[in-house]
Amino acid sequence: MKDLGYSDEEIKSVDDIYILGGEDTALSIMHSVLSTYPETEQDPVILGPFIAAGALSPILLYNNIKKLGKEKKTNDLKK
């Protein structure tokens, strides 16, 4: 990190950060985001790194968003 220009203080500030990854984490976050969106502040953009890393399929995300939209329309019609 020093070779990239980071100071010792900057390196120590992120030294203990553990980043979770993988398909299980991606699916869990996707379901959490979609189940509460747009009622909460969770931003779907946090799913981008999982898509970029191949842990989350954009097609799966798209299909879940479509399913969520259909469910909301159905619920709105029942009201």
Coordinates of N, CA, C and O in Angstrom, one line a residue:
M1 N 0.8 -1.2 0.0 CA 0.0 0.0 0.0 C 0.9 1.3 0.0 O 0.5 2.3 -0.6
K2 N 2.0 1.2 0.7 CA 2.9 2.3 0.7 C 3.4 2.7 -0.7 O 3.6 3.8 -1.0
D3 N 3.6 1.6 -1.5 CA 4.1 1.8 -2.9 C 3.0 2.6 -3.7 O 3.4 3.2 -4.7
L4 N 1.8 2.5 -3.3 CA 0.7 3.2 -4.0 C 0.5 4.6 -3.4 O -0.4 5.4 -3.9
G5 N 1.3 5.0 -2.4 CA 1.2 6.4 -1.9 C 0.4 6.6 -0.7 O 0.1 7.7 -0.2
Y6 N 0.0 5.5 0.0 CA -0.8 5.6 1.2 C 0.1 5.7 2.4 O 1.1 5.1 2.5
S7 N -0.3 6.5 3.4 CA 0.5 6.7 4.6 C 0.2 5.6 5.5 O -0.7 4.8 5.4
D8 N 1.1 5.5 6.6 CA 0.9 4.4 7.6 C -0.5 4.6 8.3 O -1.1 3.6 8.6
E9 N -0.9 5.8 8.5 CA -2.2 6.1 9.2 C -3.3 5.6 8.3 O -4.3 5.0 8.9
E10 N -3.3 5.8 7.0 CA -4.3 5.4 6.1 C -4.4 3.9 6.1 O -5.5 3.3 6.1
I11 N -3.2 3.3 6.1 CA -3.2 1.8 6.0 C -3.8 1.2 7.3 O -4.6 0.3 7.2
K12 N -3.4 1.8 8.4 CA -3.9 1.3 9.7 C -5.5 1.5 9.8 O -6.1 0.7 10.4
S13 N -6.0 2.5 9.2 CA -7.4 2.8 9.4 C -8.3 1.8 8.6 O -9.4 1.6 9.0
V14 N -7.7 1.1 7.7 CA -8.5 0.1 6.9 C -8.0 -1.3 7.1 O -8.5 -2.2 6.5
D15 N -7.0 -1.4 8.0 CA -6.4 -2.7 8.2 C -7.3 -3.8 8.7 O -7.2 -5.0 8.4
D16 N -8.3 -3.4 9.6 CA -9.2 -4.4 10.2 C -10.5 -4.5 9.5 O -11.4 -5.1 10.0
I17 N -10.7 -3.9 8.4 CA -11.9 -4.0 7.6 C -12.0 -5.3 6.9 O -11.1 -5.7 6.2
Y18 N -13.1 -6.0 7.1 CA -13.2 -7.3 6.5 C -14.4 -7.2 5.5 O -15.5 -6.9 5.9
I19 N -14.2 -7.4 4.3 CA -15.2 -7.3 3.3 C -15.8 -8.7 3.0 O -15.1 -9.6 2.6
L20 N -17.1 -8.8 3.1 CA -17.8 -10.0 2.8 C -18.1 -10.1 1.4 O -18.3 -9.1 0.7
G21 N -18.0 -11.3 0.8 CA -18.3 -11.5 -0.6 C -18.9 -12.9 -0.8 O -19.2 -13.6 0.2
G22 N -19.1 -13.2 -2.0 CA -19.6 -14.5 -2.4 C -21.1 -14.5 -2.7 O -21.8 -13.5 -2.5
E23 N -21.6 -15.6 -3.3 CA -23.0 -15.6 -3.8 C -24.0 -15.6 -2.6 O -25.0 -14.9 -2.7
D24 N -23.7 -16.3 -1.5 CA -24.6 -16.3 -0.4 C -24.8 -14.9 0.1 O -26.0 -14.4 0.4
T25 N -23.7 -14.1 0.3 CA -23.8 -12.8 0.8 C -24.6 -11.9 -0.2 O -25.4 -11.1 0.1
A26 N -24.3 -12.1 -1.5 CA -24.9 -11.3 -2.5 C -26.4 -11.5 -2.6 O -27.2 -10.6 -2.7
L27 N -26.8 -12.8 -2.5 CA -28.3 -13.1 -2.5 C -29.0 -12.5 -1.2 O -30.1 -12.0 -1.3
S28 N -28.3 -12.6 -0.1 CA -28.9 -12.1 1.1 C -29.1 -10.6 1.0 O -30.1 -10.1 1.4
I29 N -28.0 -9.9 0.6 CA -28.2 -8.4 0.4 C -29.2 -8.1 -0.6 O -30.0 -7.1 -0.4
M30 N -29.3 -8.8 -1.7 CA -30.2 -8.5 -2.8 C -31.7 -8.6 -2.2 O -32.5 -7.8 -2.4
H31 N -31.9 -9.7 -1.5 CA -33.3 -9.9 -0.9 C -33.6 -8.8 0.1 O -34.7 -8.3 0.2
S32 N -32.6 -8.4 0.9 CA -32.8 -7.4 1.9 C -33.1 -6.1 1.2 O -34.0 -5.4 1.6
V33 N -32.4 -5.7 0.2 CA -32.6 -4.5 -0.5 C -33.9 -4.5 -1.2 O -34.7 -3.5 -1.1
L34 N -34.3 -5.5 -1.9 CA -35.5 -5.6 -2.7 C -36.7 -5.6 -1.7 O -37.8 -5.1 -2.1
S35 N -36.6 -6.3 -0.6 CA -37.8 -6.4 0.3 C -38.1 -5.1 1.0 O -39.2 -4.9 1.4
T36 N -37.1 -4.2 1.1 CA -37.4 -2.9 1.8 C -37.4 -1.7 0.8 O -37.6 -0.6 1.3
Y37 N -37.0 -1.9 -0.4 CA -36.9 -0.7 -1.4 C -38.3 -0.3 -1.8 O -39.1 -1.2 -2.1
P38 N -38.7 0.9 -2.0 CA -38.0 2.1 -1.7 C -38.3 2.7 -0.3 O -38.0 3.8 0.0
E39 N -38.9 1.9 0.6 CA -39.3 2.4 1.9 C -38.1 2.8 2.8 O -38.3 3.6 3.7
T40 N -37.0 2.2 2.5 CA -35.8 2.5 3.4 C -34.7 3.2 2.6 O -34.9 3.4 1.4
E41 N -33.7 3.5 3.2 CA -32.5 4.2 2.6 C -31.6 3.2 1.9 O -30.6 3.7 1.4
Q42 N -31.8 1.9 1.9 CA -30.9 1.0 1.2 C -30.9 1.3 -0.2 O -31.9 1.3 -0.9
D43 N -29.7 1.5 -0.7 CA -29.5 1.8 -2.1 C -29.1 0.6 -2.9 O -28.2 -0.1 -2.6
P44 N -29.9 0.3 -4.0 CA -29.6 -0.9 -4.8 C -28.2 -0.9 -5.4 O -27.7 -1.9 -5.9
V45 N -27.6 0.3 -5.5 CA -26.2 0.4 -6.1 C -25.2 -0.5 -5.3 O -24.2 -0.9 -5.9
I46 N -25.5 -0.8 -4.0 CA -24.6 -1.7 -3.3 C -24.4 -3.1 -3.9 O -23.5 -3.8 -3.6
L47 N -25.3 -3.4 -4.8 CA -25.3 -4.7 -5.4 C -24.3 -4.7 -6.6 O -23.9 -5.8 -7.1
G48 N -23.9 -3.6 -7.1 CA -22.9 -3.5 -8.2 C -21.7 -4.3 -8.1 O -21.3 -5.0 -9.0
P49 N -21.0 -4.2 -7.0 CA -19.7 -4.9 -6.8 C -19.9 -6.4 -6.9 O -19.1 -7.2 -7.4
F50 N -21.1 -6.9 -6.4 CA -21.4 -8.3 -6.5 C -21.6 -8.8 -7.9 O -21.2 -9.9 -8.3
I51 N -22.2 -7.9 -8.7 CA -22.5 -8.2 -10.1 C -21.1 -8.2 -10.9 O -20.8 -9.1 -11.6
A52 N -20.3 -7.2 -10.6 CA -19.0 -7.1 -11.2 C -18.1 -8.2 -10.9 O -17.3 -8.7 -11.8
A53 N -18.2 -8.8 -9.7 CA -17.3 -9.9 -9.3 C -17.9 -11.2 -9.8 O -17.2 -12.3 -9.6
G54 N -19.1 -11.2 -10.3 CA -19.7 -12.5 -10.7 C -20.4 -13.3 -9.6 O -20.8 -14.4 -9.8
A55 N -20.6 -12.6 -8.5 CA -21.3 -13.3 -7.4 C -22.8 -13.2 -7.5 O -23.5 -13.9 -6.8
L56 N -23.3 -12.2 -8.3 CA -24.7 -12.0 -8.5 C -25.0 -11.9 -9.9 O -24.4 -11.0 -10.6
S57 N -25.9 -12.6 -10.4 CA -26.3 -12.6 -11.8 C -27.2 -11.4 -12.1 O -28.2 -11.2 -11.4
P58 N -26.9 -10.6 -13.1 CA -27.8 -9.5 -13.4 C -29.1 -10.0 -13.9 O -30.1 -9.3 -13.6
I59 N -29.2 -11.1 -14.5 CA -30.4 -11.7 -14.9 C -31.3 -12.1 -13.7 O -32.5 -11.8 -13.7
L60 N -30.7 -12.7 -12.7 CA -31.4 -13.0 -11.5 C -31.9 -11.8 -10.8 O -33.1 -11.7 -10.4
L61 N -31.1 -10.7 -10.7 CA -31.5 -9.5 -10.1 C -32.7 -8.9 -10.9 O -33.7 -8.5 -10.3
Y62 N -32.6 -8.9 -12.2 CA -33.7 -8.3 -13.1 C -35.0 -9.1 -12.9 O -36.0 -8.5 -12.7
N63 N -34.9 -10.4 -12.8 CA -36.1 -11.3 -12.7 C -36.7 -11.0 -11.3 O -37.9 -11.0 -11.1
N64 N -35.9 -10.8 -10.3 CA -36.4 -10.6 -8.9 C -37.1 -9.2 -8.9 O -38.1 -9.0 -8.2
I65 N -36.5 -8.2 -9.6 CA -37.1 -6.9 -9.6 C -38.5 -7.0 -10.4 O -39.5 -6.4 -9.9
K66 N -38.5 -7.7 -11.5 CA -39.8 -7.9 -12.2 C -40.9 -8.6 -11.3 O -42.0 -8.1 -11.3
K67 N -40.4 -9.6 -10.6 CA -41.4 -10.3 -9.7 C -41.9 -9.4 -8.6 O -43.1 -9.4 -8.3
L68 N -41.0 -8.6 -8.0 CA -41.4 -7.6 -7.0 C -42.4 -6.6 -7.6 O -43.4 -6.3 -6.9
G69 N -42.2 -6.1 -8.8 CA -43.1 -5.2 -9.4 C -44.5 -5.8 -9.6 O -45.5 -5.2 -9.4
K70 N -44.5 -7.1 -10.1 CA -45.8 -7.8 -10.3 C -46.5 -7.9 -8.9 O -47.7 -7.8 -8.9
E71 N -45.8 -8.3 -7.9 CA -46.4 -8.5 -6.6 C -47.0 -7.2 -6.1 O -48.1 -7.2 -5.5
K72 N -46.3 -6.1 -6.3 CA -46.8 -4.8 -5.8 C -48.0 -4.4 -6.6 O -48.9 -3.8 -6.0
K73 N -48.0 -4.6 -7.9 CA -49.2 -4.3 -8.7 C -50.4 -5.1 -8.2 O -51.5 -4.6 -8.1
T74 N -50.2 -6.4 -7.9 CA -51.2 -7.3 -7.4 C -51.8 -6.8 -6.1 O -53.0 -6.7 -5.9
N75 N -50.9 -6.4 -5.2 CA -51.3 -5.9 -3.9 C -52.0 -4.6 -4.0 O -53.0 -4.3 -3.3
D76 N -51.6 -3.7 -4.9 CA -52.3 -2.4 -5.2 C -53.7 -2.7 -5.7 O -54.6 -1.9 -5.3
L77 N -53.9 -3.7 -6.5 CA -55.2 -3.9 -7.1 C -56.2 -4.5 -6.0 O -57.3 -4.3 -6.1
K78 N -55.6 -5.2 -5.0 CA -56.4 -5.8 -4.0 C -56.9 -4.8 -3.0 O -57.9 -5.0 -2.3
K79 N -56.2 -3.6 -2.9 CA -56.6 -2.6 -2.0 C -57.8 -1.8 -2.4 O -58.4 -1.6 -3.2

